[in-house]
Coordinates of C-alpha atoms and ligand atoms in Angstrom, one line a residue:
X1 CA 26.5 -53.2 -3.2
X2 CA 24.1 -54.8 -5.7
X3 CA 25.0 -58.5 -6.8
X4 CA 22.7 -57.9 -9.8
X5 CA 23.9 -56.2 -13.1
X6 CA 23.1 -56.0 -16.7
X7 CA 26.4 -56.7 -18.1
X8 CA 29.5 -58.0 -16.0
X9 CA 33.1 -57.9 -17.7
X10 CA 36.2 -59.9 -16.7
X11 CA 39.1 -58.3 -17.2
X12 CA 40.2 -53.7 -17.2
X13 CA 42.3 -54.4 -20.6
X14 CA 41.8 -52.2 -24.0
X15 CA 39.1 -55.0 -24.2
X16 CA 37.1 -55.2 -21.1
X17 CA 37.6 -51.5 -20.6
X18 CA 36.3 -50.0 -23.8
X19 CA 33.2 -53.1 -23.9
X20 CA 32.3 -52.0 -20.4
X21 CA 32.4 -47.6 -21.2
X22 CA 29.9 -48.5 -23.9
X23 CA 27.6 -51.2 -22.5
X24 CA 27.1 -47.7 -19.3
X25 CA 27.2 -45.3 -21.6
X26 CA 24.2 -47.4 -23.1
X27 CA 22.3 -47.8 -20.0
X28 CA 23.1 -50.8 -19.2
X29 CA 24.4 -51.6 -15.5
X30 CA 27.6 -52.7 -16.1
X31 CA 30.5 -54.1 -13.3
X32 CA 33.7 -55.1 -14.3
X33 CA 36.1 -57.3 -12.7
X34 CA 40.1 -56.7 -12.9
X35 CA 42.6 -58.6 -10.7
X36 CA 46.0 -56.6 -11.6
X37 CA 47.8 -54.7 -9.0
X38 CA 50.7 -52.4 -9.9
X39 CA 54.1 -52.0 -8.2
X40 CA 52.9 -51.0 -5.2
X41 CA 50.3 -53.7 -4.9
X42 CA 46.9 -51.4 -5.8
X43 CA 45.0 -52.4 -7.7
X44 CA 45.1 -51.1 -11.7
X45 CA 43.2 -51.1 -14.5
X46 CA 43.9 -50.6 -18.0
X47 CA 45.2 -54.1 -18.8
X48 CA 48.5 -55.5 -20.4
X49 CA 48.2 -52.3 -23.1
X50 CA 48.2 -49.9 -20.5
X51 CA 50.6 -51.2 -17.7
X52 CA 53.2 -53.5 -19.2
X53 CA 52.7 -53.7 -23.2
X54 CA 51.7 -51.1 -25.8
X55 CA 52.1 -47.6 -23.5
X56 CA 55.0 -48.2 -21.6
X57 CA 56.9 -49.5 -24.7
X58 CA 55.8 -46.9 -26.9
X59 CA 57.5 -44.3 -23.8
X60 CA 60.4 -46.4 -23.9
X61 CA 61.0 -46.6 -27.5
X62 CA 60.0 -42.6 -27.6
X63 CA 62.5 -41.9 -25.3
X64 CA 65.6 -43.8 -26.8
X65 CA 64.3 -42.4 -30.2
X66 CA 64.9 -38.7 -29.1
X67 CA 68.4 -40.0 -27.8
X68 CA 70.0 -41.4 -31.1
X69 CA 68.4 -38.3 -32.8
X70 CA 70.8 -36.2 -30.2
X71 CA 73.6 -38.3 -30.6
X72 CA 74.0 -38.9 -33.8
X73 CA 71.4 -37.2 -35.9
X74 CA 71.3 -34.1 -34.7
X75 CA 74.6 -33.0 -35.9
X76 CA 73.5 -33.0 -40.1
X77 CA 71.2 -30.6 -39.0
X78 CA 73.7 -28.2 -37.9
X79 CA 72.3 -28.9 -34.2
X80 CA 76.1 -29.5 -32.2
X81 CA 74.6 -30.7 -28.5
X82 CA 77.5 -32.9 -26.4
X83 CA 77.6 -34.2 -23.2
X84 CA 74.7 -35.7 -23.5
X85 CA 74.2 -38.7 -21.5
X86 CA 70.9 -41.2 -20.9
X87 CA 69.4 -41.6 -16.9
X88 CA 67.7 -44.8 -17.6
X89 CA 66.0 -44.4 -13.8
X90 CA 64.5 -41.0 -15.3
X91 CA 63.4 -42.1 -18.4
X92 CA 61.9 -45.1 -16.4
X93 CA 60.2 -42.9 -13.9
X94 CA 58.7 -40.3 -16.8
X95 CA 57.0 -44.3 -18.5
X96 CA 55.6 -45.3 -15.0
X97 CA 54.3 -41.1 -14.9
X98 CA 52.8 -42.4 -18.6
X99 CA 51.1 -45.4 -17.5
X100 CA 49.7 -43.7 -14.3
X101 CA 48.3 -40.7 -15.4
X102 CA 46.7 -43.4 -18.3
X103 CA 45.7 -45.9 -16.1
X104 CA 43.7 -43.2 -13.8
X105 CA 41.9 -41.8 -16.9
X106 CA 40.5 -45.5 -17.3
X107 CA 39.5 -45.3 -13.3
X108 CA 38.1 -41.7 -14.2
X109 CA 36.4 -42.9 -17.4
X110 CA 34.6 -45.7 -15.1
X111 CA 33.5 -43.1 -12.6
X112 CA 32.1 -41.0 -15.1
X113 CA 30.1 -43.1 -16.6
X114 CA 28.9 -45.4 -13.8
X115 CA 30.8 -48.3 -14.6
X116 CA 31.5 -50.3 -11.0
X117 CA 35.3 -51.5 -11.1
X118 CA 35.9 -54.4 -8.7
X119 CA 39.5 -54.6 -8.0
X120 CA 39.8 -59.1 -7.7
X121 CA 39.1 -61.9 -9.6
X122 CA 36.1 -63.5 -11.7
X123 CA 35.2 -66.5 -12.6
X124 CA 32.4 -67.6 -14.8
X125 CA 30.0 -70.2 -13.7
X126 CA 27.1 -71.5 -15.0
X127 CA 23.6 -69.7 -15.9
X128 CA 25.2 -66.3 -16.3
X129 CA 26.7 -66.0 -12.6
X130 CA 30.1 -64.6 -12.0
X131 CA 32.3 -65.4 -8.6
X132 CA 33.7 -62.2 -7.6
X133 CA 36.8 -63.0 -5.1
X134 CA 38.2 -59.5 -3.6
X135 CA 41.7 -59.1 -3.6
X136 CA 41.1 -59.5 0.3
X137 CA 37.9 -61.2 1.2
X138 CA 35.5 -64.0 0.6
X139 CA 34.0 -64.7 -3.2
X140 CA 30.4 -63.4 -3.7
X141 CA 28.2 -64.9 -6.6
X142 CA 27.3 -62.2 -8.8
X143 CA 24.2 -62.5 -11.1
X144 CA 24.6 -61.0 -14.9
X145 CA 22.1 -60.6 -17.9
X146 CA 25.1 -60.6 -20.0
X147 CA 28.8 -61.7 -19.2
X148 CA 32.2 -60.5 -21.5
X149 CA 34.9 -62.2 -20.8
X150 CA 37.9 -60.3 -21.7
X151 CA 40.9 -61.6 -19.6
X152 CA 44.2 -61.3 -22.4
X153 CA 47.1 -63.1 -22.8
X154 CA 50.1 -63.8 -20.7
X155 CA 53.8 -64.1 -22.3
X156 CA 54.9 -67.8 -24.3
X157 CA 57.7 -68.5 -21.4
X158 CA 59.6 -71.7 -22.9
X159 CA 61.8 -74.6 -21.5
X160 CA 65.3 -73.7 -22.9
X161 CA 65.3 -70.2 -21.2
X162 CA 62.9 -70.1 -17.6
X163 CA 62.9 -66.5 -16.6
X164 CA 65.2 -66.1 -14.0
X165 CA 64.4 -62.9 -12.0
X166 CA 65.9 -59.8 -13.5
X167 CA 68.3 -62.0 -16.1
X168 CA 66.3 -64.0 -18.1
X169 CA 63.2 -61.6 -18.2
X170 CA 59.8 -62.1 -20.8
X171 CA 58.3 -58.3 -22.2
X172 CA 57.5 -56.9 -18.7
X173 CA 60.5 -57.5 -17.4
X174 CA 62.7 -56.0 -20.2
X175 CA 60.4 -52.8 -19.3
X176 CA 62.0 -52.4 -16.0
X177 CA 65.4 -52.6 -16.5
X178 CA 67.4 -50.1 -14.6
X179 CA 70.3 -49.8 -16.2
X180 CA 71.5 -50.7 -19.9
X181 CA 73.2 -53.9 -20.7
X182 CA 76.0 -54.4 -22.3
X183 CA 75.3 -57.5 -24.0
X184 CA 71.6 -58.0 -24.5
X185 CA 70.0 -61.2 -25.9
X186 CA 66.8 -61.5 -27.6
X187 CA 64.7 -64.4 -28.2
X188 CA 62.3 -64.0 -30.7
X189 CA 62.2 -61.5 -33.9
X190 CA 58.5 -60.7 -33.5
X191 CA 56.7 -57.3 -33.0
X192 CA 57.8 -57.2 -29.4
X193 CA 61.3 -58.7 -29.6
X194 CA 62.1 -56.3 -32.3
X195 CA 60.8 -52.9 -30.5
X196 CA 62.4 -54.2 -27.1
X197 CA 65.6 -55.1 -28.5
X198 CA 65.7 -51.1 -30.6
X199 CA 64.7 -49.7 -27.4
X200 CA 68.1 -51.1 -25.6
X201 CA 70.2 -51.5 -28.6
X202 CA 69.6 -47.7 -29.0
X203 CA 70.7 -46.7 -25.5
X204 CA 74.2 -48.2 -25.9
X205 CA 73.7 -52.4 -25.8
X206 CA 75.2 -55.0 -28.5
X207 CA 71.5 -56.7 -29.1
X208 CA 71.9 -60.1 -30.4
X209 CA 68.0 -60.9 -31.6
X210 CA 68.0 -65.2 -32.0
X211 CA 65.1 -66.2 -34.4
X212 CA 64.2 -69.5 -35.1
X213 CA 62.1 -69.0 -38.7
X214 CA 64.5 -68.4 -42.0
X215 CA 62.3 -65.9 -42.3
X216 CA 62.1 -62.3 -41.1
X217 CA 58.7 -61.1 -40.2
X218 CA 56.9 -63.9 -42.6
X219 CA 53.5 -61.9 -41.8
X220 CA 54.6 -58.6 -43.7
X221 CA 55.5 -57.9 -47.0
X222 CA 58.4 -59.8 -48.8
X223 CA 59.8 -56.6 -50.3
X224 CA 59.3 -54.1 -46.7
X225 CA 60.3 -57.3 -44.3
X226 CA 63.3 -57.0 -46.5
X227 CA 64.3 -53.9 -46.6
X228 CA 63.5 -53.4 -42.6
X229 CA 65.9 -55.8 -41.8
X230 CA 68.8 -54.5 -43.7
X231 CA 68.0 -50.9 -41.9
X232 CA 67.5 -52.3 -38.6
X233 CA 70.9 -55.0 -39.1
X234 CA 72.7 -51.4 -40.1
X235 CA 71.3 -50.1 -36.7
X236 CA 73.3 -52.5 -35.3
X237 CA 70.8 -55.0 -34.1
X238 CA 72.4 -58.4 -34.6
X239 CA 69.2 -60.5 -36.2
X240 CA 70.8 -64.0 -36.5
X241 CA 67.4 -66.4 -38.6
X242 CA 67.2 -69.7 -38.3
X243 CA 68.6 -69.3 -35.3
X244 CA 66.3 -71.9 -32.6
X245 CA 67.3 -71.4 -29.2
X246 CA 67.5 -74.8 -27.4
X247 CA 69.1 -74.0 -23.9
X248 CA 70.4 -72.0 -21.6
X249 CA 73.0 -71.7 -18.3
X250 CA 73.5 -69.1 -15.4
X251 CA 76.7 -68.1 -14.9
X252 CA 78.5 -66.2 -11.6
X253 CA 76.6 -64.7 -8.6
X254 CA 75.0 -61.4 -8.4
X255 CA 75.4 -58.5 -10.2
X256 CA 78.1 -60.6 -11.9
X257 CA 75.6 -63.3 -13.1
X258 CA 75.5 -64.1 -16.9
X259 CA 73.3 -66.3 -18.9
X260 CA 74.9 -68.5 -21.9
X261 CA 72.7 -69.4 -24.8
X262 CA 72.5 -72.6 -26.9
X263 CA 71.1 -72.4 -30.1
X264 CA 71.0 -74.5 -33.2
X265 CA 71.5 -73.1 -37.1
X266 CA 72.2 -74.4 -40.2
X267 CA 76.2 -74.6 -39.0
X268 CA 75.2 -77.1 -35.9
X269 CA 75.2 -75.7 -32.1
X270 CA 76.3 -72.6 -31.4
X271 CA 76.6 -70.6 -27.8
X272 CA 76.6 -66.6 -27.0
X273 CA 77.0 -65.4 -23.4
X274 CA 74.7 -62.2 -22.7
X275 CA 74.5 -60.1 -19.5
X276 CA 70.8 -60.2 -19.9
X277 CA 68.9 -61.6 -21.9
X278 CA 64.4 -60.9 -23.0
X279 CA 62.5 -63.9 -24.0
X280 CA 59.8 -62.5 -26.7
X281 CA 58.6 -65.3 -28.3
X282 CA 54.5 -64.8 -28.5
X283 CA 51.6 -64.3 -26.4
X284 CA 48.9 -66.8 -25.2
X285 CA 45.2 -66.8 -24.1
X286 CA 44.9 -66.1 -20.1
X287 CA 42.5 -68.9 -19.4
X288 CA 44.0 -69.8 -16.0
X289 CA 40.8 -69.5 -13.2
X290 CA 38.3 -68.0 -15.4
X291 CA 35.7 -71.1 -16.3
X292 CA 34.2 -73.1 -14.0
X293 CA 33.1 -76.6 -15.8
X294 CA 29.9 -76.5 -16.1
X295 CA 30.0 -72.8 -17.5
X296 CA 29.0 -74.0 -21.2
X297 CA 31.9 -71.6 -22.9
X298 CA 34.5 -73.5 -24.8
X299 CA 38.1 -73.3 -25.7
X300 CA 39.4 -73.8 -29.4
X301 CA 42.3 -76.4 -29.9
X302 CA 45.0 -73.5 -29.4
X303 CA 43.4 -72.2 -26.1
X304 CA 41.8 -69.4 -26.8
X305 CA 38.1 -68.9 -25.9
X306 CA 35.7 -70.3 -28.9
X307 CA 33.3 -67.6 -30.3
X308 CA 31.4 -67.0 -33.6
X309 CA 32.1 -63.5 -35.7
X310 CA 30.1 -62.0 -33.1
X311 CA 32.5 -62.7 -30.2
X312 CA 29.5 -64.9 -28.8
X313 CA 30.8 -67.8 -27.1
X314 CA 29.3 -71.3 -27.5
X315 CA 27.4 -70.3 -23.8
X316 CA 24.2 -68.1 -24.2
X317 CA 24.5 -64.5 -23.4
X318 CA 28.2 -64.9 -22.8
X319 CA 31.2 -62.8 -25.0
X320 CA 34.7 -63.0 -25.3
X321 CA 37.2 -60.4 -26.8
X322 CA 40.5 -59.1 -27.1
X323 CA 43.5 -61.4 -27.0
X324 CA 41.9 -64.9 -25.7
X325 CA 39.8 -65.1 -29.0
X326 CA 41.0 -65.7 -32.5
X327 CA 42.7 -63.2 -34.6
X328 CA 45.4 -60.7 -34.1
X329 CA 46.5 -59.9 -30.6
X330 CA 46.6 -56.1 -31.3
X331 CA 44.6 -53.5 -28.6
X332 CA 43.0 -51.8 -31.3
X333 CA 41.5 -55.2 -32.4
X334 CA 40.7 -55.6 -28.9
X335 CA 38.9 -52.4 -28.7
X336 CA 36.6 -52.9 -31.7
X337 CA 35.6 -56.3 -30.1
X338 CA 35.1 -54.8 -26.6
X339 CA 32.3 -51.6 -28.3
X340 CA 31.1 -54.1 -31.1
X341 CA 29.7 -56.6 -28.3
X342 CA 28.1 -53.6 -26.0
X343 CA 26.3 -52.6 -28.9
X344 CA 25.1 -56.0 -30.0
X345 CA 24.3 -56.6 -26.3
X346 CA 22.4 -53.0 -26.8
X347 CA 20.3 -54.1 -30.4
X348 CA 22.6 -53.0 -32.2
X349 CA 23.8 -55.1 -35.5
X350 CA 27.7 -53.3 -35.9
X351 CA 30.5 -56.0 -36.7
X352 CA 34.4 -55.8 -36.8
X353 CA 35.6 -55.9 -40.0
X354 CA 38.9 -58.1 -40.0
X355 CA 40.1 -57.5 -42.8
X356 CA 41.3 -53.7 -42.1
X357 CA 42.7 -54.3 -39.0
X358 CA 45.8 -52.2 -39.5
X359 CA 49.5 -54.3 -37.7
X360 CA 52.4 -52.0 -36.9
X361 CA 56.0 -52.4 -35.5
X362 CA 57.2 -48.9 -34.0
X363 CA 60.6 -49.7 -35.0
X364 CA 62.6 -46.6 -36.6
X365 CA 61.7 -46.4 -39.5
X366 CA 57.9 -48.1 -38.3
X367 CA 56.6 -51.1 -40.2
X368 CA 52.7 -50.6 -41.1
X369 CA 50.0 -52.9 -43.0
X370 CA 46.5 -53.5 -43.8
X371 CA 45.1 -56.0 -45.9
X372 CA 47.2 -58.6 -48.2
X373 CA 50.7 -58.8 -49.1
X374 CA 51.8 -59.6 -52.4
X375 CA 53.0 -62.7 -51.4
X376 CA 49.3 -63.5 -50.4
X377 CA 48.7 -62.2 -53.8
X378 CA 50.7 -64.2 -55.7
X379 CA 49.2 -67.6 -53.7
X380 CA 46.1 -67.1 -54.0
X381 CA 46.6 -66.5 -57.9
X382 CA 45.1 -62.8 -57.4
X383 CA 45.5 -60.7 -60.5
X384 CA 46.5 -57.1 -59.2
X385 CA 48.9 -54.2 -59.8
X386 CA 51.2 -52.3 -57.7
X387 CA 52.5 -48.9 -56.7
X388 CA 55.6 -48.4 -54.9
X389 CA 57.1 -44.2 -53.8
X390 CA 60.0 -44.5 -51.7
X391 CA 60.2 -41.6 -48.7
X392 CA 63.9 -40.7 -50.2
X393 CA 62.5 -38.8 -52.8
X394 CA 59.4 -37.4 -50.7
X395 CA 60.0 -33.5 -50.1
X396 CA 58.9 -33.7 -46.3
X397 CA 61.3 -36.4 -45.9
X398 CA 64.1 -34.8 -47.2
X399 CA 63.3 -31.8 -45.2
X400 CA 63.0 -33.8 -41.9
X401 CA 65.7 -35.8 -42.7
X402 CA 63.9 -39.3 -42.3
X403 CA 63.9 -40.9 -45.6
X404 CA 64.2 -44.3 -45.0
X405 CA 61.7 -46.4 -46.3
X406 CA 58.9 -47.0 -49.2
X407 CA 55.1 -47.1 -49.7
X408 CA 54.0 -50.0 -51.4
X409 CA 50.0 -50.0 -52.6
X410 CA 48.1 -53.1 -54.2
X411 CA 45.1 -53.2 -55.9
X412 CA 42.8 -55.8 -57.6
X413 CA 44.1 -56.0 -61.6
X414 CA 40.3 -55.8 -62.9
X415 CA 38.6 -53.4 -60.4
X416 CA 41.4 -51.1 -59.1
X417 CA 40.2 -52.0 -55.6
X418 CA 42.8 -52.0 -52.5
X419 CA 43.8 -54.8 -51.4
X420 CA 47.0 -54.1 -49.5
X421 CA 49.1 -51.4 -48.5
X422 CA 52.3 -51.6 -47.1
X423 CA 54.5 -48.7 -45.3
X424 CA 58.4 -48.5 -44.0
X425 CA 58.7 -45.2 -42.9
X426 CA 58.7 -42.5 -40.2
X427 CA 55.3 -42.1 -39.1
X428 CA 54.0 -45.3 -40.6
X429 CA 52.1 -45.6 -37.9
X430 CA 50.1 -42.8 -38.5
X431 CA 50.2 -42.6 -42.2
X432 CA 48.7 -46.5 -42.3
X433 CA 45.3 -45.2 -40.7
X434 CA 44.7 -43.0 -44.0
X435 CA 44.8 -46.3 -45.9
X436 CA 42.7 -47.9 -43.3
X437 CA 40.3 -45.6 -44.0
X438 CA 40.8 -46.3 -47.5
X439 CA 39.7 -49.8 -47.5
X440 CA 37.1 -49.4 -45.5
X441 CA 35.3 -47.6 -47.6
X442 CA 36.1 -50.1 -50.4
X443 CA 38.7 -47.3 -52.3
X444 CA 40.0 -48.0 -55.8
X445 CA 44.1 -46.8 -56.1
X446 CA 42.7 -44.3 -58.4
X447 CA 39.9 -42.7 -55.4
X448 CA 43.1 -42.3 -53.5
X449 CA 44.9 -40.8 -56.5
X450 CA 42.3 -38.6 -56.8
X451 CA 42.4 -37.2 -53.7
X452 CA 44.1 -33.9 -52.5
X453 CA 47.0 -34.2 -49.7
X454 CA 48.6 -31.7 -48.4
X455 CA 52.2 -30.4 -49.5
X456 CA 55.1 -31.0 -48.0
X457 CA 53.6 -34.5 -46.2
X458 CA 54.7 -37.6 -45.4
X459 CA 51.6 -38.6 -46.7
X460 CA 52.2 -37.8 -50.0
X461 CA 54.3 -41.1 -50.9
X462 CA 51.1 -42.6 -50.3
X463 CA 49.2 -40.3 -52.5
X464 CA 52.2 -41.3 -55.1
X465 CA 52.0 -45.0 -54.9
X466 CA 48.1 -44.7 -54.9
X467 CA 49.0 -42.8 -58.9
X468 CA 51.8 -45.6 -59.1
X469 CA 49.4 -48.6 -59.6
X470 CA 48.3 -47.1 -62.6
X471 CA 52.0 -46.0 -63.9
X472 CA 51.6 -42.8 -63.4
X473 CA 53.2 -41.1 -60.2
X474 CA 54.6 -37.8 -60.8
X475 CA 57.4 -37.6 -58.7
X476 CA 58.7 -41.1 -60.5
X477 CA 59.9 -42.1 -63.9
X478 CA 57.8 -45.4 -65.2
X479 CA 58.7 -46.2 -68.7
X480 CA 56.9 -49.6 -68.6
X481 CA 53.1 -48.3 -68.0
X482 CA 50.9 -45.2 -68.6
X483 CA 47.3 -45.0 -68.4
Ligands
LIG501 P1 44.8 -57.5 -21.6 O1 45.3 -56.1 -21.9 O2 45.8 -58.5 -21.3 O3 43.9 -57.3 -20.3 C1 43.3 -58.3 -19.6 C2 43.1 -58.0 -18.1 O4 42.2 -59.0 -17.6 C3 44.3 -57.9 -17.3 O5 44.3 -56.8 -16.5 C4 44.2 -59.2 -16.4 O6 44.9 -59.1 -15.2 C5 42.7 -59.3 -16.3 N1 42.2 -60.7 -16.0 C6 42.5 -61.8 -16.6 N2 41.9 -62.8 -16.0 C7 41.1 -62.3 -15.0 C8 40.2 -62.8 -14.1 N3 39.9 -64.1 -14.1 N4 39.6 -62.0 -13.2 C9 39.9 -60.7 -13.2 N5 40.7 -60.1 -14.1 C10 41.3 -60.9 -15.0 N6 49.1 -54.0 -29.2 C11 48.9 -53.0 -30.0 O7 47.9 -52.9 -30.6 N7 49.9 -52.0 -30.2 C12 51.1 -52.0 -29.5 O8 51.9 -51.1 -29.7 C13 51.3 -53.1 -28.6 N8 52.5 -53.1 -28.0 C14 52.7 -54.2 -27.1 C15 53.9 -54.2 -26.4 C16 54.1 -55.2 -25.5 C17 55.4 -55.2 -24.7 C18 53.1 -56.2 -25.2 C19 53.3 -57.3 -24.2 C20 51.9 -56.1 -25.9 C21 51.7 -55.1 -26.8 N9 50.5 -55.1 -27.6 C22 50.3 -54.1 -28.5 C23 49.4 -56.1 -27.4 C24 48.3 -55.5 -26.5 O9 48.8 -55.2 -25.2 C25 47.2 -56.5 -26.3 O10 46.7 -56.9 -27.6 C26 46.0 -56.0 -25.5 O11 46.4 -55.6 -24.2 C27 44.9 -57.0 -25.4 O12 43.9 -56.5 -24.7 P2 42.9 -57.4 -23.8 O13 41.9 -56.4 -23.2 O14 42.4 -58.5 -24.6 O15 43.8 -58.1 -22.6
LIG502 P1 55.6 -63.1 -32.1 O1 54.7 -64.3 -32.0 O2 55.3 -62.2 -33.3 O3 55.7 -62.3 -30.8 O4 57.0 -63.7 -32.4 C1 57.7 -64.6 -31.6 C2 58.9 -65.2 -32.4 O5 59.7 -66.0 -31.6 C3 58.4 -66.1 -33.6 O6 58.9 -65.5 -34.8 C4 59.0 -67.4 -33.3 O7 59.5 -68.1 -34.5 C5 60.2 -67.1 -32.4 N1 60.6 -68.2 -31.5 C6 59.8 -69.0 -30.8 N2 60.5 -70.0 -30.1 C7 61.8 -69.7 -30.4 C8 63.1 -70.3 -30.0 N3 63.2 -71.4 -29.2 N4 64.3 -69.8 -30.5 C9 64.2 -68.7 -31.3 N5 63.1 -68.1 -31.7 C10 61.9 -68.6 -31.3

């Protein structure tokens, strides 16, 4: 094997994956170095996303989805099922089928375009060369023209709660769980505390979700963050805010083991006993091995590797991307970092713009966002308008039975531009895209008022909110404003 290539990557995540497709499909000869083995201890590539974060969650909450919809939604649409039970071990062997069949497409998409995957670690030293150490074998020094470092994040583990195997678990381990718990504890109300706890909470556990902000979900909307929690509270997820968890005690042996959890809240110290229980209290840069000293890349005050808008790293020729640089931990974000930096590499000038990057929590109904809330608004002293269509009105909705939820749109008072938009609802997820699109092509609310949707769509309360900045949504009665 060559020791010489044009472009090596560290790390097989959404990242290092999509960074190195593009730097081959380029022309550029292009290695890329992943050290994660899977169950059965080959080796894996695809990254958190793939294995143990975005795919296998999305499966999980999928799959619990379906089964409150048979259990207890089916029935209003005339639909009488019983009997029907949940085989966790199924539904966890259909994910793992998921991730696989995923995972192998990223080993295929290497193949295919002559991108050489070294299963082991990497290290950057100095002058552009990389130590390749097999997972069994002696390091090599490999020489690169180019070097993207793309190694992730790791889950925040914290003092009051060490994981305790198969009890006290982070994300990956509340993945795996065989069975459903009765009494489920999570710490953390963030994206991935919030999707983990649905996922169990639907399949039968009393989810207790211990946050310490006052706040729920201070990074969305005032009005959706509001109006989620009410919906997912009358799910039955128990959200307790202000709600710092400060220790925590194993109780019994075995099977019978329990964990107790202190936390504090405005009442003074208070203590719930769980049967499991999923710390998901953030994500931070995977640094651990990567840098030798003399490398020349630097790490900000938080950790994460220091780069300019460019993803160049204070060390000539060298990149970072995905999670273990600034911004939003998201894959997509990752995935726009990971093609940008092939094609600058390339000649190419194209940048990430960070201001659309769209967040989402696939909760039921799914949270969606780009750009600014009105709270953001209202700080920075912006002047805008807004449009709000809730989906209970939407005919699609009604039809599908799924009206939880509102679209909220704002745009710039003076030039009608988007600034944010701002979805609770089924199919946010894939509804926010359209106002991605939106904004990156610098739409006023009226372009989008303006434009034809299809009848009977989702999509449509959208279109509706667009027409509600300017008063005038059809389906709505606004006696305060018409343009
Ligand atoms: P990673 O995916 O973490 O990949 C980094 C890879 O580099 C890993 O394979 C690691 O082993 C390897 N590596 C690290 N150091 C070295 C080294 N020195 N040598 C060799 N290999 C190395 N994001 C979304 O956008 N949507 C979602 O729905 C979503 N859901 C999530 C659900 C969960 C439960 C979790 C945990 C995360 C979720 N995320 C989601 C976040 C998403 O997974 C990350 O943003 C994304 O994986 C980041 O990609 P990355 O390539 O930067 O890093
Ligand atoms: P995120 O960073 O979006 O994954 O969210 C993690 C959440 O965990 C944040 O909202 C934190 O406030 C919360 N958190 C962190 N530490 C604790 C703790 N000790 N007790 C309760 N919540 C916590």
């Amino acid at each position: 094997m060559t020791d010489r290539f044009d472009v090596i990557v560290i790390g097989a995540g959404p990242a290092g994956y999509h960074a190195a497709i593009r730097c081959a499909q380029l022309g550029m000869s292009t290695a890329c170095i992943d050290k994660s083995l899977d169950d059965a201890g080959q080796p894996v590539l695809g990254g958190t996303c793939l294995n143990w974060g975005c795919i296998p969650s999305k499966a999980l909450l999928d799959a619990s989805h379906k089964y409150v919809e048979a259990t207890t939604g089916f029935a209003d649409l005339g639909i009488r099922a019983s009997g029907i039970t949940m085989d966790v071990p199924a539904m966890m062997a259909r994910k793992a089928q998921v991730v696989k069949g995923l995972t192998g497409g990223v080993a295929q998409l290497f193949q295919g375009n002559g991108v050489t995957a070294l299963p082991g670690s990497g290290k950057l030293l100095a002058g552009r060369q990389v130590e390749y150490t097999p997972h069994a074998g002696a390091p090599r020094t490999l020489q690169a023209d180019h070097v993207i470092l793309a190694p992730g994040s790791v889950p925040v583990q914290i003092p009051p709660a060490p994981l305790t195997d198969g009890l006290i678990v982070d994300s990956q381990g509340a993945l795996e769980f065989q069975s459903v718990p009765k009494r489920l504890g999570v710490i953390g109300a963030g994206v991935i505390g919030l999707e983990l706890g649905s996922v169990w909470s639907r399949l039968g556990a009393e989810v207790v979700v211990l946050e310490a902000l006052d706040e729920f979900l201070p990074m969305a909307d005032e009005r959706i963050a509001r109006d989620a929690l009410k919906i997912l509270r009358g799910q039955g997820l128990d959200v307790r805010l202000g709600a710092r968890v400060t220790g925590s005690e194993v109780r019994g042996s075995g099977d019978a083991r329990t964990v107790e959890v202190t936390y504090q809240d405005k009442s003074g110290e208070q203590r719930v006993e769980f049967d499991r229980l999923i710390v998901a209290v953030g994500r931070r840069p995977f640094t651990n091995g990567l840098l030798a000293p003399d490398c020349g890349v630097i790490l900000d005050e938080r950790g994460f590797l220091h780069v300019n808008d460019h993803c160049l790293t204070d060390a000539p020729h060298v990149y970072a991307v995905g999670d273990v640089v600034r911004g939003p931990m998201l894959a997509h974000k990752a995935m726009e970092e990971g093609v940008m930096v092939a094609e600058r590499i390339a000649g190419k000038k194209p940048l990430v713009n960070y201001d659309t990057v769209p967040a989402v929590i696939y909760t039921h109904p799914e949270i969606a966002w780009v750009g600014r809330t009105e709270q953001q608004l209202k700080a920075s002293g912006d002047a805008y308008n807004v449009g709000t269509f809730p989906f209970s009105v939407n005919g699609r909705a009604l039809a599908a039975h799924d009206t939880q939820g509102m679209v909220k749109v704002l745009a710039d008072a003076e030039t009608d531009r988007i600034l944010g938009v701002h979805i609770l609802g089924a199919q946010a997820s894939e509804l926010i895209a359209q106002a991605v699109i939106a904004m990156e092509f610098d739409a006023s609310a009226e372009d989008l008022g303006l434009t034809m949707f299809a009848h009977p769509t989702l999509s449509e309360a959208l279109h509706e909110a667009a027409l509600g900045v300017a008063g005038h949504a059809i389906h709505m009665v606004n006696r305060k404003k018409r343009t």
